[in-house]
């Protein structure tokens, strides 16, 4: 486990590099990547534990970037990412290849992040509890001032809501993959996205009237 425990240093150095996200849907093709990962995991489970360092070196940057969307403190995010890799290592035999390894670790990191946030914020409200806003209204970003207000409103959303927006709109992940990471149903996430848009609209209008 020394390769995993020393991961924090690797993550720190990775943050200075500019490279393509390791979890990208087309890098490499999913079939090729899954086959390669399956073979490596088979060797790890057969006793070559040192090969787990490849997963840490390959995916630590992406997992940390993902975690920072939920946990803004860099040191806390690094701890969460490291814990996620350790948990993944301990659960490696149960990995079912329903996703790439990186997506699986991000799923673990998501739940670790939410557990930490709930401990820090005991009154945290899950986004499923947000009531639906009025139907028939859309966000308009035609004016620069409204774009700025929308950015402010997004900053006021819960970490869970921000993560959903980030995965869907910025990383362009399909709902089925986001559902896997966030342990939710795709249809439920589609409804949540609609609620968030309504909530943002209301927040923007409030800011415009201030």
Tab-separated table of C-alpha atoms in Angstrom:
chain	number	residue	atom	x	y	z
A	1	UNK	CA	0.000	0.000	0.000
A	2	UNK	CA	3.018	2.321	0.034
A	3	UNK	CA	2.189	3.447	-3.521
A	4	UNK	CA	-1.248	4.610	-2.358
A	5	UNK	CA	-0.148	6.207	0.893
A	6	UNK	CA	2.430	8.318	-0.958
A	7	UNK	CA	-0.149	9.529	-3.447
A	8	UNK	CA	-0.546	13.013	-1.946
A	9	UNK	CA	2.885	13.993	-3.206
A	10	UNK	CA	2.081	12.704	-6.662
A	11	UNK	CA	-1.154	14.663	-6.750
A	12	UNK	CA	0.631	17.834	-5.734
A	13	UNK	CA	3.115	17.545	-8.588
A	14	UNK	CA	0.370	16.601	-11.065
A	15	UNK	CA	-1.501	19.851	-10.443
A	16	UNK	CA	1.246	21.802	-12.209
A	17	UNK	CA	0.925	19.756	-15.403
A	18	UNK	CA	-1.353	20.645	-18.295
A	19	UNK	CA	-2.776	17.491	-19.841
A	20	UNK	CA	-5.968	15.928	-21.098
A	21	UNK	CA	-8.323	14.569	-18.416
A	22	UNK	CA	-7.643	10.886	-17.791
A	23	UNK	CA	-11.360	10.149	-17.403
A	24	UNK	CA	-12.163	11.569	-20.829
A	25	UNK	CA	-14.746	9.490	-22.680
A	26	UNK	CA	-12.559	9.139	-25.781
A	27	UNK	CA	-9.089	8.788	-24.298
A	28	UNK	CA	-8.435	6.053	-25.240
A	29	UNK	CA	-11.536	4.301	-26.542
A	30	UNK	CA	-13.498	2.803	-23.685
A	31	UNK	CA	-13.168	-0.793	-24.898
A	32	UNK	CA	-9.386	-0.565	-25.176
A	33	UNK	CA	-9.057	1.220	-21.867
A	34	UNK	CA	-11.328	-1.213	-20.042
A	35	UNK	CA	-9.432	-4.209	-21.398
A	36	UNK	CA	-6.105	-2.714	-20.336
A	37	UNK	CA	-7.429	-1.892	-16.871
A	38	UNK	CA	-8.970	-5.344	-16.496
A	39	UNK	CA	-5.605	-6.949	-17.223
A	40	UNK	CA	-3.776	-4.708	-14.768
A	41	UNK	CA	-6.325	-5.327	-12.038
A	42	UNK	CA	-6.035	-9.056	-12.649
A	43	UNK	CA	-2.285	-8.851	-12.088
A	44	UNK	CA	-2.764	-6.764	-8.939
A	45	UNK	CA	-5.224	-9.281	-7.516
A	46	UNK	CA	-2.727	-12.024	-8.356
A	47	UNK	CA	-0.184	-10.394	-6.066
A	48	UNK	CA	1.523	-7.669	-8.099
A	49	UNK	CA	0.315	-4.897	-5.816
A	50	UNK	CA	2.949	-2.497	-7.103
A	51	UNK	CA	1.007	-2.181	-10.363
A	52	UNK	CA	-1.647	-0.162	-8.538
A	53	UNK	CA	0.792	2.754	-8.740
A	54	UNK	CA	-0.071	2.984	-12.455
A	55	UNK	CA	-3.709	3.783	-11.615
A	56	UNK	CA	-2.661	6.387	-9.069
A	57	UNK	CA	-0.164	8.024	-11.414
A	58	UNK	CA	-2.588	7.962	-14.339
A	59	UNK	CA	-5.766	9.158	-12.638
A	60	UNK	CA	-4.713	11.163	-9.556
A	61	UNK	CA	-4.850	14.490	-11.402
A	62	UNK	CA	-8.369	13.881	-12.699
A	63	UNK	CA	-9.687	12.576	-9.376
A	64	UNK	CA	-8.268	15.573	-7.516
A	65	UNK	CA	-9.770	17.979	-10.070
A	66	UNK	CA	-13.110	16.224	-9.632
A	67	UNK	CA	-12.879	16.374	-5.828
A	68	UNK	CA	-11.990	20.073	-5.846
A	69	UNK	CA	-15.388	20.782	-7.411
A	70	UNK	CA	-16.952	19.643	-4.140
A	71	UNK	CA	-14.246	20.308	-1.544
A	72	UNK	CA	-12.681	23.716	-2.264
A	73	UNK	CA	-9.908	23.397	0.328
A	74	UNK	CA	-6.946	21.865	-1.511
A	75	UNK	CA	-5.612	19.885	1.439
A	76	UNK	CA	-9.053	18.479	2.257
A	77	UNK	CA	-9.611	17.612	-1.389
A	78	UNK	CA	-6.248	15.863	-1.542
A	79	UNK	CA	-7.142	13.811	1.533
A	80	UNK	CA	-10.488	12.844	0.020
A	81	UNK	CA	-8.839	11.839	-3.251
A	82	UNK	CA	-6.256	9.765	-1.415
A	83	UNK	CA	-8.936	8.087	0.693
A	84	UNK	CA	-10.843	7.271	-2.490
A	85	UNK	CA	-7.820	5.536	-4.020
A	86	UNK	CA	-7.197	3.609	-0.813
A	87	UNK	CA	-10.826	2.472	-0.663
A	88	UNK	CA	-10.713	1.526	-4.326
A	89	UNK	CA	-7.593	-0.567	-3.707
A	90	UNK	CA	-9.240	-2.378	-0.803
A	91	UNK	CA	-12.375	-3.024	-2.887
A	92	UNK	CA	-10.573	-3.889	-6.105
A	93	UNK	CA	-11.876	-7.473	-6.166
A	94	UNK	CA	-15.451	-6.165	-6.221
A	95	UNK	CA	-14.947	-3.766	-9.165
A	96	UNK	CA	-17.453	-4.888	-11.822
A	97	UNK	CA	-16.190	-2.782	-14.778
A	98	UNK	CA	-19.544	-1.030	-15.148
A	99	UNK	CA	-17.442	2.055	-15.862
A	100	UNK	CA	-13.810	2.984	-16.317
A	101	UNK	CA	-11.634	2.687	-13.225
A	102	UNK	CA	-11.317	6.474	-13.096
A	103	UNK	CA	-15.087	6.960	-13.071
A	104	UNK	CA	-15.360	4.354	-10.314
A	105	UNK	CA	-12.804	6.194	-8.165
A	106	UNK	CA	-14.636	9.469	-8.834
A	107	UNK	CA	-17.811	7.803	-7.595
A	108	UNK	CA	-16.028	6.830	-4.375
A	109	UNK	CA	-14.558	10.333	-4.089
A	110	UNK	CA	-18.017	11.852	-4.566
A	111	UNK	CA	-19.458	9.928	-1.629
A	112	UNK	CA	-16.377	10.650	0.489
A	113	UNK	CA	-16.717	14.365	-0.311
A	114	UNK	CA	-20.408	14.455	0.538
A	115	UNK	CA	-19.801	12.658	3.845
A	116	UNK	CA	-17.147	15.206	4.752
A	117	UNK	CA	-19.353	18.143	3.765
A	118	UNK	CA	-22.268	16.830	5.810
A	119	UNK	CA	-20.020	16.538	8.854
A	120	UNK	CA	-18.857	20.107	8.343
A	121	UNK	CA	-22.345	21.405	7.498
A	122	UNK	CA	-24.881	19.590	9.674
A	123	UNK	CA	-27.756	21.536	8.121
A	124	UNK	CA	-26.845	20.587	4.581
A	125	UNK	CA	-29.943	20.149	2.424
A	126	UNK	CA	-29.912	17.607	-0.386
A	127	UNK	CA	-30.903	19.016	-3.768
A	128	UNK	CA	-33.762	16.494	-4.008
A	129	UNK	CA	-35.483	18.522	-1.299
A	130	UNK	CA	-35.529	21.706	-3.346
A	131	UNK	CA	-39.062	22.475	-4.506
A	132	UNK	CA	-39.629	22.861	-8.238
A	133	UNK	CA	-39.779	26.456	-9.438
A	134	UNK	CA	-42.481	27.919	-11.636
A	135	UNK	CA	-42.788	26.292	-15.052
A	136	UNK	CA	-42.376	28.098	-18.336
A	137	UNK	CA	-39.406	30.331	-17.506
A	138	UNK	CA	-35.936	30.000	-18.941
A	139	UNK	CA	-32.579	31.410	-17.991
A	140	UNK	CA	-31.391	34.099	-20.341
A	141	UNK	CA	-27.671	34.829	-20.620
A	142	UNK	CA	-27.947	37.382	-23.408
A	143	UNK	CA	-26.597	40.261	-21.362
A	144	UNK	CA	-23.176	40.343	-19.715
A	145	UNK	CA	-24.602	41.498	-16.393
A	146	UNK	CA	-26.967	38.534	-16.292
A	147	UNK	CA	-24.086	36.168	-17.050
A	148	UNK	CA	-22.233	37.638	-14.088
A	149	UNK	CA	-25.314	37.250	-11.900
A	150	UNK	CA	-25.666	33.653	-13.004
A	151	UNK	CA	-22.058	32.952	-12.025
A	152	UNK	CA	-22.755	34.467	-8.608
A	153	UNK	CA	-25.885	32.359	-8.273
A	154	UNK	CA	-24.010	29.185	-9.163
A	155	UNK	CA	-21.505	29.969	-6.401
A	156	UNK	CA	-24.457	30.058	-3.967
A	157	UNK	CA	-25.673	26.572	-4.930
A	158	UNK	CA	-24.970	23.575	-2.745
A	159	UNK	CA	-21.844	21.546	-3.589
A	160	UNK	CA	-24.044	18.700	-4.821
A	161	UNK	CA	-25.859	21.004	-7.245
A	162	UNK	CA	-22.635	22.562	-8.458
A	163	UNK	CA	-21.185	19.111	-9.097
A	164	UNK	CA	-24.200	18.075	-11.154
A	165	UNK	CA	-23.938	21.228	-13.275
A	166	UNK	CA	-20.202	20.777	-13.679
A	167	UNK	CA	-20.444	17.156	-14.797
A	168	UNK	CA	-23.324	17.773	-17.188
A	169	UNK	CA	-22.577	21.161	-18.726
A	170	UNK	CA	-18.809	21.581	-18.376
A	171	UNK	CA	-17.533	18.000	-18.649
A	172	UNK	CA	-20.373	17.025	-20.983
A	173	UNK	CA	-20.823	13.638	-19.325
A	174	UNK	CA	-23.896	11.579	-20.197
A	175	UNK	CA	-26.590	11.350	-17.548
A	176	UNK	CA	-26.087	7.610	-17.143
A	177	UNK	CA	-22.453	8.154	-16.132
A	178	UNK	CA	-23.328	11.013	-13.793
A	179	UNK	CA	-26.032	8.803	-12.294
A	180	UNK	CA	-23.422	6.133	-11.609
A	181	UNK	CA	-21.069	8.617	-9.928
A	182	UNK	CA	-23.807	10.254	-7.865
A	183	UNK	CA	-25.672	7.011	-7.161
A	184	UNK	CA	-28.939	8.243	-8.651
A	185	UNK	CA	-31.342	7.429	-11.474
A	186	UNK	CA	-30.797	9.262	-14.799
A	187	UNK	CA	-34.432	10.418	-14.910
A	188	UNK	CA	-34.129	11.783	-11.391
A	189	UNK	CA	-31.007	13.719	-12.390
A	190	UNK	CA	-32.794	15.171	-15.398
A	191	UNK	CA	-35.503	16.419	-13.042
A	192	UNK	CA	-32.877	17.844	-10.691
A	193	UNK	CA	-31.217	19.708	-13.535
A	194	UNK	CA	-34.567	21.260	-14.401
A	195	UNK	CA	-35.069	22.277	-10.758
A	196	UNK	CA	-31.613	23.811	-10.580
A	197	UNK	CA	-32.302	25.904	-13.682
A	198	UNK	CA	-35.508	27.150	-12.076
A	199	UNK	CA	-33.689	27.868	-8.855
A	200	UNK	CA	-30.982	29.797	-10.681
A	201	UNK	CA	-33.619	31.868	-12.463
A	202	UNK	CA	-35.212	32.813	-9.158
A	203	UNK	CA	-31.839	33.663	-7.613
A	204	UNK	CA	-30.889	35.819	-10.588
A	205	UNK	CA	-34.167	37.748	-10.418
A	206	UNK	CA	-33.631	38.343	-6.714
A	207	UNK	CA	-30.123	39.655	-7.362
A	208	UNK	CA	-31.414	41.920	-10.145
A	209	UNK	CA	-33.914	43.446	-7.686
A	210	UNK	CA	-31.346	44.065	-4.962
